[in-house]
């Protein structure tokens, strides 16, 4: 396992286990929402499956990201926490870190690109973090974060390539399986792979026979290609609507876990993503951002092998979508 | 208590009690969704209250209406059920009755106005009911339903003026209080008054000191005026966006209950209703129809006396909003 540039975890780099996720769940208990699992008769009818929606769009700060960020902060010792944290993110991880830091009384600096969605910049600030901008074309965001970390002693909270972050994300699947123990299939979006690494580890442990699919947009197929090649592949910057999975290569720490737990990755088109966001809003009455709709896009597009009749858990990863964008997708 | 024209209940007309609602809950158990209670940090911040959203927009058929309709059908004897049911509704009650009938294997005819929202006509048919149209200007919808009932022996399922319907609606508050026992305030929309009659009865019984407010649009203030006059007042047909509360007078059976349980009715403007639908979609990631947003409209508009710091339960009554309308409200 390659140690990634910004990995600063104090947890030894080993394979993620169900015990890591159980420990994370114990740390997080009572500090975040236990999000509901929602059923939609219309979605069942449209997909032929029995679908269970784990609503991380209803999580505090609007996505699953608080799980990993807060678990990470809760594993830091007092001295580290007192120096505060730093993160780089254009999206939900920024808000997750900001809120996690506020929850434990730590200060947070978040490096965001100058062209980050205004909604997510505002959300990050609203949760009490200081935002430092970088130029997406000119600056290396990891270098910016590392420099801040070196200058201030702040601990970097990586968006996915960190065992504590992965373990935290896995608590979503733990809760889902507590409510629906007999799932046949699990679907989550795959960007850097933190959510799937955690959730897939839980699913493999608790439901060894279940099938586990990551979902990527067709243009953001780095994990899809990497699984086939057996090593991490780097793709050009993808131009999908699903901004939460616009990464060019799987994480150094997440990929070995994904190789172990994933049945496969399924790809969806941009049209299928839009259809999923619309369907969830109009028929299931849930607002998701594009990335949050990936699992439903796969089901509506009949992309999941043998989906008919299967009991399928889907993590709706987040709901932070701009009002104007949502309006245009609904029109 | 005046017996309304279309009341055909076999339950004696008496004051609604908590036991009626408990019996309804026992009948409904496992047949409908136990909808989640959702928290929104953004909503708490915007209202100064601790808000608990009872998500009937995530109920089967998209609103609370299935609770009352199914409870009514489950109280019918075999012979009545075999003859089927008939209902009149331009909206959610139609879908609720259709799905309730299918659930118990009864046939349903629903009388809808020719200008009913296409989404709700389609939903009613999708749930297996036969739709019979009437002209809103020319025909008396109750007379149409009564004629069908007389000709076919079908049992009329009234939208609100029926003890079994009221009791069923009250199960929403029962579930809410099971999860959040220490509410200070309850808010629900008030149209015909079935939802509030049931929920208010539960709240008065379980939390005698709590304050209970119905919410109406300013132009649909029939219950507001009726409470002040001490008798049922009839207003001109209201022109609010909240189509679920476009009634001209409280129910003959619901009004006596509302007089007993309500602290008061608060009124909201059309602008406040739109703001609530937007806020819930963008900040809380929940889609509601205009009527479903009334409680949140009251809180965002600071219409609820002493709302600051209060623990407020809000029933989001439904989510069946046309995609185009939602898009326009978000723009």
XYZ file of C-alpha atoms in Angstrom:
662
model
C 0.000 0.000 0.000
C 1.414 3.354 -1.029
C 1.250 6.044 1.627
C -0.433 9.019 0.006
C 1.105 12.471 0.075
C -1.340 13.983 2.531
C -2.121 10.975 4.718
C -1.474 12.133 8.259
C -3.533 9.591 10.127
C -2.185 8.245 13.367
C -3.955 4.946 12.663
C -1.641 2.319 11.153
C -2.237 1.732 7.452
C -3.848 -1.680 7.281
C -6.884 -3.182 5.629
C -10.106 -1.645 6.867
C -12.139 -3.957 9.102
C -15.674 -4.075 10.413
C -14.245 -3.336 13.856
C -12.892 -0.010 12.613
C -16.399 0.901 11.486
C -17.970 -0.315 14.726
C -15.525 1.853 16.683
C -16.404 4.805 14.472
C -20.109 4.191 15.075
C -19.519 4.224 18.834
C -17.646 7.527 18.556
C -20.289 9.146 16.361
C -23.318 7.963 18.335
C -25.566 10.877 19.289
C -23.363 13.423 17.512
C -24.826 13.109 14.014
C -28.183 12.140 12.552
C -29.200 8.548 12.206
C -30.635 9.159 8.756
C -33.858 7.464 7.704
C -34.167 4.594 5.261
C -36.940 5.568 2.869
C -39.031 3.349 0.593
C -40.662 4.532 -2.614
C -43.379 2.475 -4.244
C -42.893 4.445 -7.462
C -39.177 3.642 -7.501
C -39.820 -0.037 -6.902
C -42.283 -0.049 -9.782
C -39.885 1.762 -12.107
C -36.862 -0.424 -11.318
C -38.343 -3.851 -10.608
C -36.288 -3.967 -7.410
C -37.084 -3.474 -3.730
C -35.151 -0.296 -3.087
C -34.098 1.029 0.328
C -32.838 4.603 0.209
C -30.330 5.508 2.943
C -30.896 9.245 3.078
C -27.545 10.896 3.661
C -29.042 13.903 1.887
C -30.834 14.368 5.214
C -27.581 14.125 7.209
C -26.246 17.192 9.032
C -24.390 19.431 6.578
C -26.288 17.667 3.797
C -24.086 14.663 3.042
C -22.350 11.594 4.491
C -19.077 13.529 4.770
C -19.611 14.486 8.423
C -19.289 10.800 9.341
C -15.698 10.441 8.203
C -14.579 13.930 9.158
C -15.972 13.732 12.678
C -14.623 10.232 13.239
C -11.202 11.495 12.192
C -11.379 14.460 14.566
C -12.509 12.240 17.423
C -9.432 10.031 16.966
C -7.047 12.994 17.357
C -5.459 13.636 20.734
C -6.144 16.845 22.639
C -2.960 18.561 21.465
C -3.666 17.863 17.793
C -7.252 18.951 18.161
C -6.166 22.189 19.820
C -4.003 23.063 16.792
C -7.024 22.626 14.567
C -7.460 21.000 11.186
C -7.090 21.847 7.519
C -8.834 20.288 4.531
C -9.072 20.798 0.805
C -12.390 20.324 -0.968
C -14.651 22.020 -3.447
C -17.683 20.405 -2.002
C -19.310 18.398 0.725
C -16.096 17.390 2.480
C -15.488 21.082 3.164
C -18.804 21.425 4.962
C -18.343 18.109 6.730
C -14.949 19.117 8.104
C -16.197 22.570 9.073
C -19.113 21.176 11.043
C -17.070 18.323 12.526
C -14.476 20.810 13.776
C -17.127 23.024 15.319
C -18.699 19.962 16.954
C -15.459 19.129 18.809
C -14.464 22.758 19.392
C -11.536 22.741 16.962
C -10.776 25.428 14.402
C -10.821 24.557 10.697
C -9.259 26.008 7.569
C -10.668 24.745 4.280
C -8.897 25.276 0.956
C -11.465 25.695 -1.795
C -11.044 26.470 -5.479
C -12.002 29.990 -6.516
C -14.734 28.485 -8.730
C -16.315 26.296 -6.046
C -20.135 26.377 -5.967
C -21.207 29.488 -3.997
C -23.676 27.333 -2.038
C -20.842 25.148 -0.770
C -18.536 28.095 0.049
C -21.365 29.711 2.010
C -22.163 26.444 3.761
C -18.542 25.927 4.772
C -18.333 29.420 6.232
C -21.712 29.058 7.912
C -20.330 26.067 9.776
C -17.544 28.222 11.142
C -14.544 27.352 8.974
C -12.073 29.806 7.479
C -12.006 29.447 3.684
C -8.693 29.872 1.825
C -8.998 30.004 -1.942
C -6.684 28.484 -4.515
C -6.611 28.630 -8.293
C -7.710 25.282 -9.702
C -5.562 25.754 -12.832
C -2.428 27.155 -11.197
C -2.175 25.748 -7.676
C -1.720 22.220 -6.349
C -4.463 22.039 -3.723
C -2.707 19.363 -1.732
C 0.418 21.504 -1.658
C -1.630 24.451 -0.416
C -3.086 22.323 2.372
C 0.310 20.836 3.243
C 1.869 24.286 3.450
C -0.852 25.440 5.819
C -0.398 22.272 7.848
C 3.389 22.787 8.020
C 3.094 26.464 8.935
C 0.359 26.097 11.559
C 0.622 22.570 12.875
C -2.926 21.858 11.753
C -3.808 18.230 11.004
C -4.877 17.501 7.440
C -8.272 15.788 7.167
C -8.167 14.044 3.781
C -11.415 13.656 1.858
C -11.088 9.877 1.533
C -7.556 8.505 1.763
C -7.489 7.976 5.492
C -8.559 4.924 7.500
C -10.484 6.977 10.062
C -12.350 8.770 7.290
C -13.174 5.508 5.517
C -14.323 3.914 8.766
C -16.588 6.864 9.506
C -18.247 6.681 6.093
C -18.915 2.989 6.645
C -21.284 3.767 9.499
C -23.914 4.670 6.884
C -24.015 1.043 5.734
C -23.994 -0.194 9.319
C -27.156 1.775 10.058
C -28.749 0.672 6.795
C -28.132 -3.004 7.578
C -29.448 -2.582 11.111
C -32.764 -1.554 9.571
C -32.701 -3.844 6.529
C -30.515 -6.844 7.367
C -31.336 -8.910 4.292
C -30.052 -6.750 1.442
C -28.952 -8.517 -1.745
C -27.204 -5.551 -3.327
C -25.530 -2.341 -2.162
C -25.024 0.690 -4.419
C -23.031 3.807 -3.553
C -21.347 6.478 -5.653
C -17.586 6.071 -6.057
C -15.434 9.181 -6.276
C -12.250 8.921 -4.227
C -13.708 5.746 -2.795
C -13.999 6.547 0.902
C -17.743 5.980 1.147
C -17.584 2.700 -0.743
C -14.502 1.477 1.096
C -16.279 1.898 4.414
C -19.718 0.741 3.308
C -18.351 -2.137 1.248
C -16.324 -3.384 4.203
C -19.449 -3.458 6.337
C -21.477 -5.203 3.672
C -18.822 -7.866 2.976
C -18.594 -8.619 6.672
C -22.295 -8.651 7.476
C -23.706 -9.971 4.189
C -20.912 -12.024 2.607
C -23.104 -13.195 -0.258
C -24.365 -9.760 -1.253
C -23.287 -8.023 -4.439
C -21.657 -4.619 -4.063
C -21.546 -2.149 -6.923
C -19.907 1.234 -7.058
C -21.541 3.710 -9.426
C -19.583 6.146 -11.586
C -20.546 8.481 -14.397
C -19.349 7.283 -17.806
C -16.820 10.109 -18.044
C -15.587 9.585 -14.464
C -14.745 5.912 -14.822
C -11.369 5.846 -13.073
C -12.330 3.115 -10.606
C -14.080 1.127 -13.327
C -10.900 1.146 -15.409
C -8.643 0.604 -12.416
C -10.524 -2.523 -11.354
C -10.112 -3.958 -14.837
C -6.411 -3.140 -15.003
C -5.764 -4.292 -11.451
C -4.005 -1.055 -10.590
C -4.847 2.615 -10.168
C -5.527 4.281 -13.525
C -5.533 8.048 -14.018
C -8.117 9.567 -16.363
C -8.469 13.121 -17.704
C -10.514 15.475 -15.507
C -14.088 14.249 -15.989
C -16.874 16.627 -16.963
C -19.840 14.987 -15.271
C -22.700 16.784 -13.557
C -21.860 14.634 -10.527
C -19.282 16.998 -9.027
C -18.746 14.773 -6.005
C -17.000 12.112 -8.103
C -14.845 14.346 -10.296
C -11.595 12.635 -9.314
C -9.033 11.362 -11.799
C -7.803 8.302 -9.904
C -8.950 6.156 -6.969
C -7.316 6.769 -3.609
C -4.086 4.988 -2.762
C -5.651 3.665 0.439
C -9.194 3.236 -0.802
C -8.363 1.315 -3.975
C -6.954 -1.803 -2.266
C -10.126 -1.922 -0.172
C -12.350 -1.413 -3.214
C -10.595 -4.269 -5.029
C -11.433 -6.547 -2.125
C -15.030 -5.568 -1.550
C -16.481 -4.546 -4.911
C -18.376 -6.892 -7.179
C -17.918 -4.302 -9.925
C -18.509 -0.702 -10.896
C -21.502 0.182 -13.060
C -21.462 3.280 -15.251
C -24.335 5.663 -15.873
C -24.916 8.343 -18.488
C -25.475 12.034 -17.765
C -29.071 11.638 -18.956
C -29.590 8.851 -16.442
C -28.193 11.056 -13.661
C -30.608 13.858 -14.525
C -33.490 11.379 -14.683
C -32.588 10.090 -11.235
C -32.493 13.557 -9.646
C -35.874 14.303 -11.213
C -37.401 10.989 -10.195
C -36.255 11.320 -6.605
C -37.638 14.861 -6.334
C -40.942 14.343 -8.131
C -41.791 10.763 -7.190
C -39.917 10.125 -3.944
C -39.974 13.728 -2.641
C -36.265 13.722 -1.838
C -33.784 16.315 -3.072
C -30.382 14.936 -4.010
C -27.432 16.486 -5.738
C -26.281 14.786 -8.957
C -23.779 12.558 -7.153
C -26.460 11.601 -4.658
C -28.597 10.271 -7.496
C -26.016 7.893 -8.973
C -27.339 4.702 -7.380
C -30.892 5.430 -8.463
C -29.609 6.355 -11.936
C -28.065 2.886 -12.195
C -31.343 1.223 -11.208
C -33.561 3.368 -13.436
C -31.142 2.706 -16.309
C -31.294 -1.056 -15.622
C -27.531 -1.071 -15.231
C -27.374 -3.365 -12.207
C -27.051 -7.055 -13.143
C -30.058 -9.085 -11.988
C -31.697 -6.137 -10.294
C -35.222 -7.482 -10.801
C -36.640 -8.695 -7.507
C -33.450 -7.878 -5.599
C -33.425 -6.070 -2.268
C -31.171 -3.134 -3.050
C -29.726 -0.654 -0.560
C -28.801 2.677 -2.138
C -26.862 5.399 -0.362
C -28.195 8.806 -1.398
C -24.862 10.431 -0.639
C -25.869 14.095 -0.486
C -28.437 16.766 -1.198
C -26.471 19.979 -1.602
C -27.695 21.124 -4.988
C -28.053 24.717 -6.088
C -31.702 25.849 -6.343
C -31.203 27.124 -9.878
C -29.619 23.875 -11.036
C -32.378 21.816 -9.447
C -34.991 24.022 -11.104
C -33.348 23.556 -14.493
C -33.169 19.772 -14.047
C -36.881 19.731 -13.201
C -37.886 21.802 -16.234
C -73.113 17.659 16.225
C -74.627 17.902 12.767
C -74.466 14.745 10.704
C -72.937 15.724 7.390
C -74.583 14.886 4.101
C -72.103 12.225 3.059
C -71.138 10.740 6.426
C -71.715 7.023 6.083
C -69.541 5.836 8.921
C -70.720 2.921 10.976
C -68.883 4.377 13.986
C -71.183 6.342 16.304
C -70.708 10.098 16.079
C -68.993 11.058 19.325
C -66.000 13.104 20.343
C -62.746 11.689 18.990
C -60.580 10.075 21.676
C -57.002 8.929 21.959
C -58.330 5.363 22.044
C -59.812 5.820 18.566
C -56.377 6.818 17.316
C -54.659 3.959 19.150
C -57.091 1.518 17.542
C -56.361 3.050 14.151
C -52.619 2.691 14.757
C -53.088 -0.991 15.562
C -55.067 -1.490 12.346
C -52.552 0.359 10.195
C -49.418 -1.225 11.684
C -47.214 -2.734 8.982
C -49.544 -1.620 6.188
C -48.206 1.889 5.674
C -44.861 3.619 6.187
C -43.766 4.774 9.592
C -42.470 8.048 8.191
C -39.231 9.527 9.522
C -38.931 12.553 11.780
C -36.269 14.743 10.205
C -34.193 17.509 11.801
C -32.700 20.423 9.885
C -29.982 22.535 11.450
C -30.637 25.229 8.830
C -34.320 25.343 9.726
C -33.569 25.576 13.437
C -31.200 28.455 12.730
C -33.726 30.258 10.532
C -36.650 29.884 12.941
C -35.058 29.985 16.388
C -36.999 26.842 17.273
C -36.106 23.165 17.560
C -38.090 21.783 14.673
C -39.075 18.151 14.164
C -40.435 17.441 10.704
C -42.862 14.527 10.486
C -42.391 13.580 6.853
C -45.769 12.566 5.496
C -44.431 13.686 2.127
C -42.528 10.366 2.328
C -45.711 8.392 3.110
C -47.057 5.900 0.566
C -49.056 7.756 -2.093
C -47.204 10.901 -1.041
C -49.353 12.231 1.792
C -50.961 11.457 5.163
C -54.263 10.681 3.449
C -53.639 6.917 3.296
C -53.830 6.822 7.104
C -57.455 7.909 7.323
C -58.614 6.178 4.157
C -57.109 2.833 5.076
C -58.352 3.021 8.654
C -61.837 3.669 7.301
C -61.644 0.701 4.936
C -60.359 -1.570 7.681
C -63.401 -0.733 9.837
C -65.844 -1.833 7.124
C -67.331 -5.311 7.299
C -66.675 -7.846 4.542
C -69.952 -7.168 2.732
C -69.332 -3.414 2.577
C -65.765 -3.908 1.465
C -66.893 -6.265 -1.289
C -69.177 -3.569 -2.707
C -66.212 -1.204 -2.889
C -65.864 2.469 -2.059
C -66.384 5.836 -3.673
C -64.701 9.143 -2.859
C -64.577 12.679 -4.182
C -61.324 14.581 -4.194
C -59.199 16.715 -6.470
C -56.051 15.717 -4.698
C -54.297 13.542 -2.184
C -57.421 11.965 -0.722
C -58.106 10.492 -4.151
C -54.733 8.749 -4.205
C -55.047 7.738 -0.579
C -58.420 6.091 -1.136
C -57.233 4.423 -4.335
C -54.212 2.874 -2.639
C -56.133 2.005 0.530
C -58.746 0.184 -1.531
C -56.104 -1.753 -3.438
C -54.408 -2.642 -0.149
C -57.549 -4.338 1.172
C -58.615 -5.733 -2.200
C -61.627 -3.443 -2.629
C -62.543 -1.555 -5.785
C -62.605 2.242 -5.737
C -64.304 4.938 -7.793
C -62.978 8.457 -7.314
C -64.876 11.530 -8.511
C -62.413 14.202 -9.587
C -62.987 17.615 -11.141
C -62.143 17.862 -14.822
C -59.470 20.428 -13.944
C -57.722 18.335 -11.255
C -53.897 18.352 -11.458
C -52.853 15.766 -14.094
C -50.266 14.397 -11.634
C -53.003 13.571 -9.140
C -55.336 12.063 -11.761
C -52.494 9.870 -13.006
C -51.547 8.899 -9.451
C -55.125 7.935 -8.616
C -55.377 5.740 -11.704
C -51.927 4.265 -11.090
C -53.165 3.076 -7.721
C -55.956 1.192 -9.437
C -59.002 3.410 -8.961
C -61.582 4.256 -11.610
C -61.782 8.037 -12.082
C -65.149 9.666 -12.775
C -64.997 13.322 -13.731
C -67.353 16.104 -12.731
C -67.563 19.740 -13.689
C -66.431 21.888 -10.781
C -68.711 24.778 -11.849
C -71.806 22.780 -12.753
C -71.893 19.653 -10.611
C -72.204 19.120 -6.873
C -69.367 16.668 -6.199
C -71.006 15.266 -3.105
C -74.177 14.650 -5.082
C -72.167 12.836 -7.755
C -70.547 10.627 -5.120
C -73.870 10.017 -3.364
C -75.509 9.028 -6.634
C -72.765 6.526 -7.337
C -73.061 5.232 -3.775
C -76.823 4.855 -4.134
C -76.610 3.158 -7.517
C -73.793 0.743 -6.681
C -73.912 0.238 -2.931
C -70.379 1.585 -2.622
C -69.433 3.131 0.731
C -68.471 6.792 0.612
C -65.040 7.535 2.122
C -65.234 11.208 3.082
C -62.035 13.261 2.951
C -62.278 14.425 6.568
C -65.745 14.392 8.073
C -65.672 10.856 9.396
C -64.483 9.593 12.787
C -62.496 6.708 11.279
C -60.783 9.071 8.856
C -59.927 11.546 11.631
C -58.628 8.764 13.854
C -56.400 7.446 11.072
C -54.875 10.861 10.432
C -54.089 11.143 14.142
C -51.637 8.255 13.927
C -49.119 10.671 12.387
C -48.965 12.598 15.667
C -48.842 9.373 17.657
C -45.700 8.303 15.800
C -44.185 11.774 16.098
C -44.677 11.802 19.875
C -43.249 8.300 20.188
C -40.011 9.663 18.747
C -40.116 13.130 20.308
C -42.202 12.899 23.491
C -41.419 16.377 24.813
C -42.869 18.635 22.138
C -44.011 22.113 23.194
C -45.894 22.967 20.017
C -47.624 21.083 17.188
C -48.299 22.604 13.773
C -50.333 21.026 10.992
C -52.164 22.435 7.982
C -55.917 22.811 8.409
C -58.160 22.293 5.398
C -61.272 20.285 6.213
C -59.680 19.603 9.569
C -59.286 15.819 9.595
C -55.516 15.828 10.063
C -55.650 18.383 12.860
C -58.644 16.775 14.561
C -56.755 13.488 14.806
C -53.333 14.906 15.581
C -54.690 17.510 17.984
C -56.596 14.848 19.906
C -53.382 12.869 20.338
C -51.404 15.902 21.387
C -54.012 17.095 23.930
C -54.095 13.656 25.479
C -50.352 12.969 25.551
C -49.021 16.507 26.098
C -51.814 18.406 27.835
C -49.681 21.522 28.272
C -48.554 21.777 24.667
C -49.776 24.471 22.309
C -51.498 23.325 19.135
C -51.773 25.573 16.108
C -53.491 24.903 12.840
C -52.024 26.727 9.857
C -54.112 28.249 7.084
C -53.312 30.513 4.160
C -54.593 34.053 4.613
C -57.203 33.601 1.880
C -58.293 30.189 3.218
C -59.060 31.338 6.757
C -62.362 29.551 7.314
C -61.243 27.759 10.476
C -59.517 30.912 11.781
C -62.788 32.842 11.403
C -64.932 29.972 12.662
C -62.922 29.672 15.882
C -63.416 33.371 16.529
C -67.145 33.263 15.830
C -67.624 30.017 17.744
C -69.444 28.418 14.825
C -68.687 27.238 11.308
C -68.183 30.167 8.947
C -68.283 29.823 5.157
C -65.821 31.861 3.087
C -65.629 32.390 -0.694
C -63.554 29.774 -2.586
C -59.969 30.634 -1.603
C -57.289 31.144 -4.248
C -54.220 29.909 -2.366
C -51.352 27.917 -3.847
C -52.041 25.419 -1.066
C -54.618 23.374 -2.956
C -54.985 20.898 -0.107
C -56.736 23.474 2.099
C -59.027 25.064 -0.483
C -62.199 24.407 1.511
C -64.809 27.025 2.293
C -65.891 25.817 5.731
C -64.589 23.451 8.427
C -66.135 19.995 8.622
C -69.291 19.474 10.644
C -67.577 16.688 12.578
C -64.069 18.092 12.621
C -64.955 21.584 13.822
C -66.227 20.555 17.275
C -62.972 18.627 17.751
C -60.854 21.544 16.520
C -62.603 23.885 18.965
C -61.605 21.583 21.776
C -58.006 20.898 20.838
C -56.700 23.997 19.049
C -54.822 26.776 20.781
C -55.428 28.867 17.680
C -54.978 29.046 13.929
C -52.071 31.051 12.492
C -52.292 32.513 9.007
C -49.490 32.672 6.438
C -49.091 34.641 3.240
C -48.611 33.155 -0.217
C -45.036 34.483 -0.213
C -44.351 32.655 3.026
C -45.725 29.432 1.539
C -43.415 29.721 -1.463
C -40.464 30.499 0.808
C -41.215 27.389 2.857
C -41.362 25.081 -0.170
C -38.046 26.544 -1.358
C -36.389 26.309 2.041
C -37.431 22.709 2.539
C -36.123 21.698 -0.906
C -32.878 23.653 -0.897
C -31.901 23.545 2.771
C -33.645 20.481 4.160
C -33.648 18.418 0.930
C -37.319 17.535 1.239
C -39.910 18.100 -1.480
C -43.304 19.220 -0.220
C -46.366 20.503 -2.003
C -47.559 23.971 -1.008
C -49.950 22.633 1.641
C -47.148 20.486 3.031
C -45.077 23.607 3.634
C -47.654 25.493 5.721
C -46.184 24.679 9.134
C -42.685 25.669 8.072
C -44.121 28.810 6.462
C -45.565 29.781 9.826
C -42.219 29.266 11.557
C -40.120 31.032 8.899
C -42.627 33.918 9.007
C -42.356 34.065 12.828
C -46.095 33.596 13.036
C -46.088 31.149 15.944
C -46.342 32.866 19.343
C -43.234 32.245 21.479
C -41.629 29.997 18.909
C -38.082 30.887 20.001
C -36.522 27.977 21.846
C -39.670 25.858 21.579
C -39.638 22.217 20.551
C -42.000 22.270 17.581
C -43.424 19.265 15.765
C -44.487 20.043 12.194
C -46.441 17.670 9.999
C -45.241 17.974 6.400
C -48.580 16.772 5.097
C -47.686 15.858 1.531
C -45.212 16.030 -1.324
C -47.281 15.664 -4.479
C -46.195 18.745 -6.375
C -45.975 19.050 -10.142
C -42.365 19.139 -11.419
C -43.018 22.305 -13.402
C -44.554 24.103 -10.437
C -41.685 23.072 -8.174
C -39.191 24.275 -10.771
C -40.925 27.629 -11.005
C -40.992 28.029 -7.213
C -37.249 27.318 -7.118
C -36.413 29.860 -9.823
